[in-house]
């Protein structure tokens, strides 16, 4: 199965990607997570991507296509995958089609998680992430424990790694949403024309959103 999770920053793609990956036994491929890992590890890719990410812009298409081509060639992606945060431009969507054709795979569904603008801004600016174990918190609705661990005790975090993402500040969030409107939102029409798009209300509680997606793809 090839599933694309689509929607503006803060719509819940990451949360649903993890759950769907567990349910269907295929990897959730988050290009944002891959890039943040590259930045953390100081790789060439990370050094190239950091300035774009910090500014809330998009990493160039050729870089992203190289990254996704390599990731989708891994053994665990042979039976399919869930894409979270890719494609984000028409050029990326066209590149993805080429990669899929080489693997004799095709997109089954594009799930558009629809969330109102005010909610997106509120979610993003109140989001906090443990940079060690990856667990996501929200200072309003799901605050981090005062003394960790956040998630798996084996990871060994104790609250000290919980941070605001550099691009979750109010100013950068505004820029990311503008970039979404300009470069990414046109993909809605692109996939609707191909009868692949399904809209899901991303304002609903995460467990409900999950069941609705499962019903659409099972
Ligand atoms: P995300 O975690 O998906 O919100 O991604 C964080 C940042 O990584 C984005 O604001 C972009 O700078 C970069 N990024 C992630 N995925 C892509 C992509 N498909 N194309 C270009 N830039 C991306």
Short mmCIF file of C-alpha atoms and ligand atoms in Angstrom, two decimals:
data_model
loop_
_atom_site.label_atom_id
_atom_site.label_comp_id
_atom_site.label_asym_id
_atom_site.label_seq_id
_atom_site.Cartn_x
_atom_site.Cartn_y
_atom_site.Cartn_z
CA UNK A 1 0.00 0.00 0.00
CA UNK A 2 1.21 3.49 -0.84
CA UNK A 3 -0.51 6.14 1.21
CA UNK A 4 0.18 9.87 1.19
CA UNK A 5 -0.70 11.90 4.28
CA UNK A 6 -1.31 15.39 3.09
CA UNK A 7 -2.20 18.67 4.74
CA UNK A 8 -0.82 21.89 6.16
CA UNK A 9 1.85 21.92 8.89
CA UNK A 10 0.21 20.98 12.19
CA UNK A 11 -2.66 18.99 10.65
CA UNK A 12 -1.60 15.76 12.40
CA UNK A 13 0.28 13.90 9.63
CA UNK A 14 3.03 12.75 11.98
CA UNK A 15 0.67 11.46 14.66
CA UNK A 16 -1.41 9.52 12.14
CA UNK A 17 1.65 8.27 10.26
CA UNK A 18 2.98 6.52 13.36
CA UNK A 19 -0.38 4.90 14.13
CA UNK A 20 -1.00 3.80 10.55
CA UNK A 21 2.48 2.36 10.31
CA UNK A 22 1.76 0.15 13.32
CA UNK A 23 -1.64 -0.91 11.98
CA UNK A 24 -0.50 -1.79 8.47
CA UNK A 25 3.06 -2.94 9.17
CA UNK A 26 4.65 -0.60 6.66
CA UNK A 27 7.03 2.28 7.43
CA UNK A 28 5.92 5.85 7.86
CA UNK A 29 8.39 7.99 5.98
CA UNK A 30 8.55 11.52 7.37
CA UNK A 31 10.83 13.73 5.29
CA UNK A 32 10.77 16.34 8.10
CA UNK A 33 12.07 13.75 10.59
CA UNK A 34 14.72 12.58 8.10
CA UNK A 35 15.92 16.13 7.56
CA UNK A 36 15.97 16.93 11.29
CA UNK A 37 18.02 13.76 11.83
CA UNK A 38 20.46 14.87 9.14
CA UNK A 39 20.77 18.30 10.76
CA UNK A 40 21.36 16.71 14.19
CA UNK A 41 24.04 14.43 12.77
CA UNK A 42 25.72 17.25 10.88
CA UNK A 43 25.68 15.41 7.53
CA UNK A 44 26.13 17.19 4.18
CA UNK A 45 22.39 16.95 3.63
CA UNK A 46 21.74 18.44 7.06
CA UNK A 47 24.07 21.34 6.42
CA UNK A 48 22.37 22.01 3.10
CA UNK A 49 18.84 21.76 4.48
CA UNK A 50 19.17 23.65 7.77
CA UNK A 51 18.86 27.22 6.50
CA UNK A 52 15.73 26.41 4.47
CA UNK A 53 14.13 24.64 7.42
CA UNK A 54 14.96 27.34 9.96
CA UNK A 55 13.43 29.93 7.66
CA UNK A 56 10.25 27.87 7.18
CA UNK A 57 10.96 27.40 3.47
CA UNK A 58 11.18 24.25 1.38
CA UNK A 59 14.37 22.28 0.80
CA UNK A 60 15.03 22.20 -3.00
CA UNK A 61 13.19 19.55 -5.01
CA UNK A 62 16.31 17.82 -6.34
CA UNK A 63 17.60 17.30 -2.80
CA UNK A 64 14.23 15.95 -1.65
CA UNK A 65 13.87 13.63 -4.62
CA UNK A 66 17.32 12.16 -4.05
CA UNK A 67 16.48 11.60 -0.39
CA UNK A 68 13.12 9.96 -1.04
CA UNK A 69 14.46 7.78 -3.85
CA UNK A 70 17.10 6.37 -1.51
CA UNK A 71 14.67 5.87 1.40
CA UNK A 72 12.08 4.10 -0.73
CA UNK A 73 14.74 1.70 -2.01
CA UNK A 74 15.24 0.28 1.49
CA UNK A 75 14.10 -3.27 2.12
CA UNK A 76 11.38 -2.27 4.62
CA UNK A 77 9.63 -0.17 1.95
CA UNK A 78 9.26 -3.02 -0.54
CA UNK A 79 5.61 -3.75 0.33
CA UNK A 80 4.61 -0.09 0.56
CA UNK A 81 4.86 2.92 2.83
CA UNK A 82 3.12 5.95 4.23
CA UNK A 83 4.47 9.32 3.15
CA UNK A 84 4.29 12.14 5.70
CA UNK A 85 5.39 15.52 4.35
CA UNK A 86 6.20 14.41 0.83
CA UNK A 87 5.42 15.45 -1.89
CA UNK A 88 5.18 19.16 -1.17
CA UNK A 89 5.41 20.54 -4.72
CA UNK A 90 4.11 19.51 -8.14
CA UNK A 91 7.70 18.71 -9.19
CA UNK A 92 8.05 16.37 -6.20
CA UNK A 93 4.74 14.68 -7.06
CA UNK A 94 5.95 14.09 -10.61
CA UNK A 95 9.29 12.77 -9.34
CA UNK A 96 7.45 10.45 -6.94
CA UNK A 97 5.44 9.01 -9.84
CA UNK A 98 8.68 8.17 -11.63
CA UNK A 99 10.16 6.46 -8.56
CA UNK A 100 6.94 4.48 -7.99
CA UNK A 101 6.76 3.41 -11.65
CA UNK A 102 10.30 2.00 -11.39
CA UNK A 103 9.11 -0.11 -8.45
CA UNK A 104 5.81 -1.10 -10.10
CA UNK A 105 3.97 0.63 -7.25
CA UNK A 106 1.16 3.17 -7.43
CA UNK A 107 -0.47 5.59 -5.00
CA UNK A 108 -3.55 4.05 -3.37
CA UNK A 109 -4.84 7.11 -1.54
CA UNK A 110 -3.96 10.69 -0.70
CA UNK A 111 -5.51 11.64 2.64
CA UNK A 112 -5.99 15.38 3.05
CA UNK A 113 -6.22 16.20 6.76
CA UNK A 114 -8.27 19.37 6.82
CA UNK A 115 -7.76 21.68 9.82
CA UNK A 116 -8.69 25.37 10.25
CA UNK A 117 -5.93 27.97 10.17
CA UNK A 118 -6.36 29.18 13.76
CA UNK A 119 -6.14 25.62 15.06
CA UNK A 120 -2.99 24.95 13.03
CA UNK A 121 -1.28 28.03 14.44
CA UNK A 122 -2.33 27.16 17.99
CA UNK A 123 -1.16 23.55 17.64
CA UNK A 124 2.20 24.45 16.13
CA UNK A 125 3.15 27.25 18.49
CA UNK A 126 2.23 25.18 21.57
CA UNK A 127 3.96 22.02 20.33
CA UNK A 128 7.00 20.72 22.19
CA UNK A 129 9.09 17.73 21.13
CA UNK A 130 11.56 15.56 23.01
CA UNK A 131 14.65 15.70 20.84
CA UNK A 132 15.84 12.41 22.31
CA UNK A 133 12.81 10.09 22.20
CA UNK A 134 10.69 12.01 19.68
CA UNK A 135 7.51 12.13 21.79
CA UNK A 136 5.36 15.15 20.92
CA UNK A 137 3.67 17.27 23.61
CA UNK A 138 1.47 20.32 23.66
CA UNK A 139 1.88 22.88 26.41
CA UNK A 140 -1.89 23.47 26.47
CA UNK A 141 -3.48 20.08 25.91
CA UNK A 142 -0.77 17.52 26.72
CA UNK A 143 2.08 19.08 28.72
CA UNK A 144 5.31 17.13 29.14
CA UNK A 145 5.86 15.44 32.51
CA UNK A 146 7.84 17.75 34.83
CA UNK A 147 10.41 15.00 35.30
CA UNK A 148 10.72 12.54 32.39
CA UNK A 149 10.95 10.03 30.94
CA UNK A 150 8.69 11.15 28.10
CA UNK A 151 8.15 7.82 26.43
CA UNK A 152 10.26 4.69 26.45
CA UNK A 153 12.31 4.71 29.71
CA UNK A 154 15.02 2.76 27.84
CA UNK A 155 15.78 5.89 25.76
CA UNK A 156 16.87 7.58 28.96
CA UNK A 157 15.36 11.05 28.58
CA UNK A 158 14.26 12.84 31.70
CA UNK A 159 12.43 15.90 30.46
CA UNK A 160 15.57 17.89 29.73
CA UNK A 161 15.34 17.32 25.98
CA UNK A 162 11.81 18.68 25.56
CA UNK A 163 12.07 21.72 23.33
CA UNK A 164 10.17 23.89 20.93
CA UNK A 165 11.15 23.12 17.34
CA UNK A 166 13.10 26.04 15.87
CA UNK A 167 10.47 26.35 13.12
CA UNK A 168 7.46 26.28 15.49
CA UNK A 169 7.84 29.91 16.53
CA UNK A 170 4.97 32.21 15.57
CA UNK A 171 6.91 34.00 12.84
CA UNK A 172 8.24 30.85 11.17
CA UNK A 173 4.85 29.15 11.43
CA UNK A 174 3.33 32.04 9.45
CA UNK A 175 5.98 31.57 6.78
CA UNK A 176 5.44 27.78 6.64
CA UNK A 177 1.71 28.25 6.19
CA UNK A 178 2.29 30.79 3.40
CA UNK A 179 4.67 28.35 1.69
CA UNK A 180 2.04 25.63 2.06
CA UNK A 181 -0.59 27.83 0.39
CA UNK A 182 1.69 28.76 -2.46
CA UNK A 183 3.65 25.58 -3.24
CA UNK A 184 1.86 22.63 -1.63
CA UNK A 185 -1.88 23.35 -1.70
CA UNK A 186 -1.99 23.05 -5.54
CA UNK A 187 -1.42 19.31 -5.03
CA UNK A 188 -5.00 19.02 -3.76
CA UNK A 189 -6.35 19.72 -7.26
CA UNK A 190 -3.58 17.58 -8.79
CA UNK A 191 -4.60 14.48 -6.82
CA UNK A 192 -8.32 15.21 -6.94
CA UNK A 193 -8.12 15.15 -10.74
CA UNK A 194 -6.63 11.69 -10.49
CA UNK A 195 -9.44 10.59 -8.13
CA UNK A 196 -6.93 9.77 -5.38
CA UNK A 197 -7.85 12.44 -2.85
CA UNK A 198 -9.98 11.85 0.24
CA UNK A 199 -10.63 14.62 2.75
CA UNK A 200 -10.70 13.83 6.46
CA UNK A 201 -11.64 16.30 9.20
CA UNK A 202 -8.35 16.68 11.06
CA UNK A 203 -10.06 18.64 13.84
CA UNK A 204 -11.59 15.45 15.22
CA UNK A 205 -9.82 13.62 18.09
CA UNK A 206 -6.75 11.69 16.85
CA UNK A 207 -8.32 8.26 17.49
CA UNK A 208 -11.34 9.21 15.38
CA UNK A 209 -9.18 10.62 12.59
CA UNK A 210 -7.27 7.35 12.62
CA UNK A 211 -10.42 5.21 12.28
CA UNK A 212 -11.68 7.35 9.43
CA UNK A 213 -8.42 6.96 7.54
CA UNK A 214 -8.40 3.20 8.14
CA UNK A 215 -11.95 2.98 6.80
CA UNK A 216 -10.85 4.81 3.65
CA UNK A 217 -7.86 2.62 2.89
CA UNK A 218 -8.66 -0.84 4.28
P1 LIG B 1 7.74 18.89 8.64
O1 LIG B 1 8.26 18.23 9.86
O2 LIG B 1 7.11 17.93 7.66
O3 LIG B 1 6.86 20.08 8.93
O4 LIG B 1 9.04 19.47 7.87
C1 LIG B 1 9.88 20.41 8.48
C2 LIG B 1 10.65 21.18 7.41
O5 LIG B 1 11.46 20.28 6.65
C3 LIG B 1 9.80 21.90 6.38
O6 LIG B 1 9.36 23.16 6.85
C4 LIG B 1 10.78 22.02 5.23
O7 LIG B 1 11.74 23.02 5.46
C5 LIG B 1 11.51 20.68 5.29
N1 LIG B 1 10.81 19.66 4.47
C6 LIG B 1 10.20 18.52 4.91
N2 LIG B 1 9.68 17.83 3.89
C7 LIG B 1 9.95 18.53 2.76
C8 LIG B 1 9.66 18.37 1.38
N3 LIG B 1 8.96 17.32 0.94
N4 LIG B 1 10.11 19.32 0.52
C9 LIG B 1 10.82 20.38 0.94
N5 LIG B 1 11.12 20.61 2.23
C10 LIG B 1 10.68 19.70 3.13
#
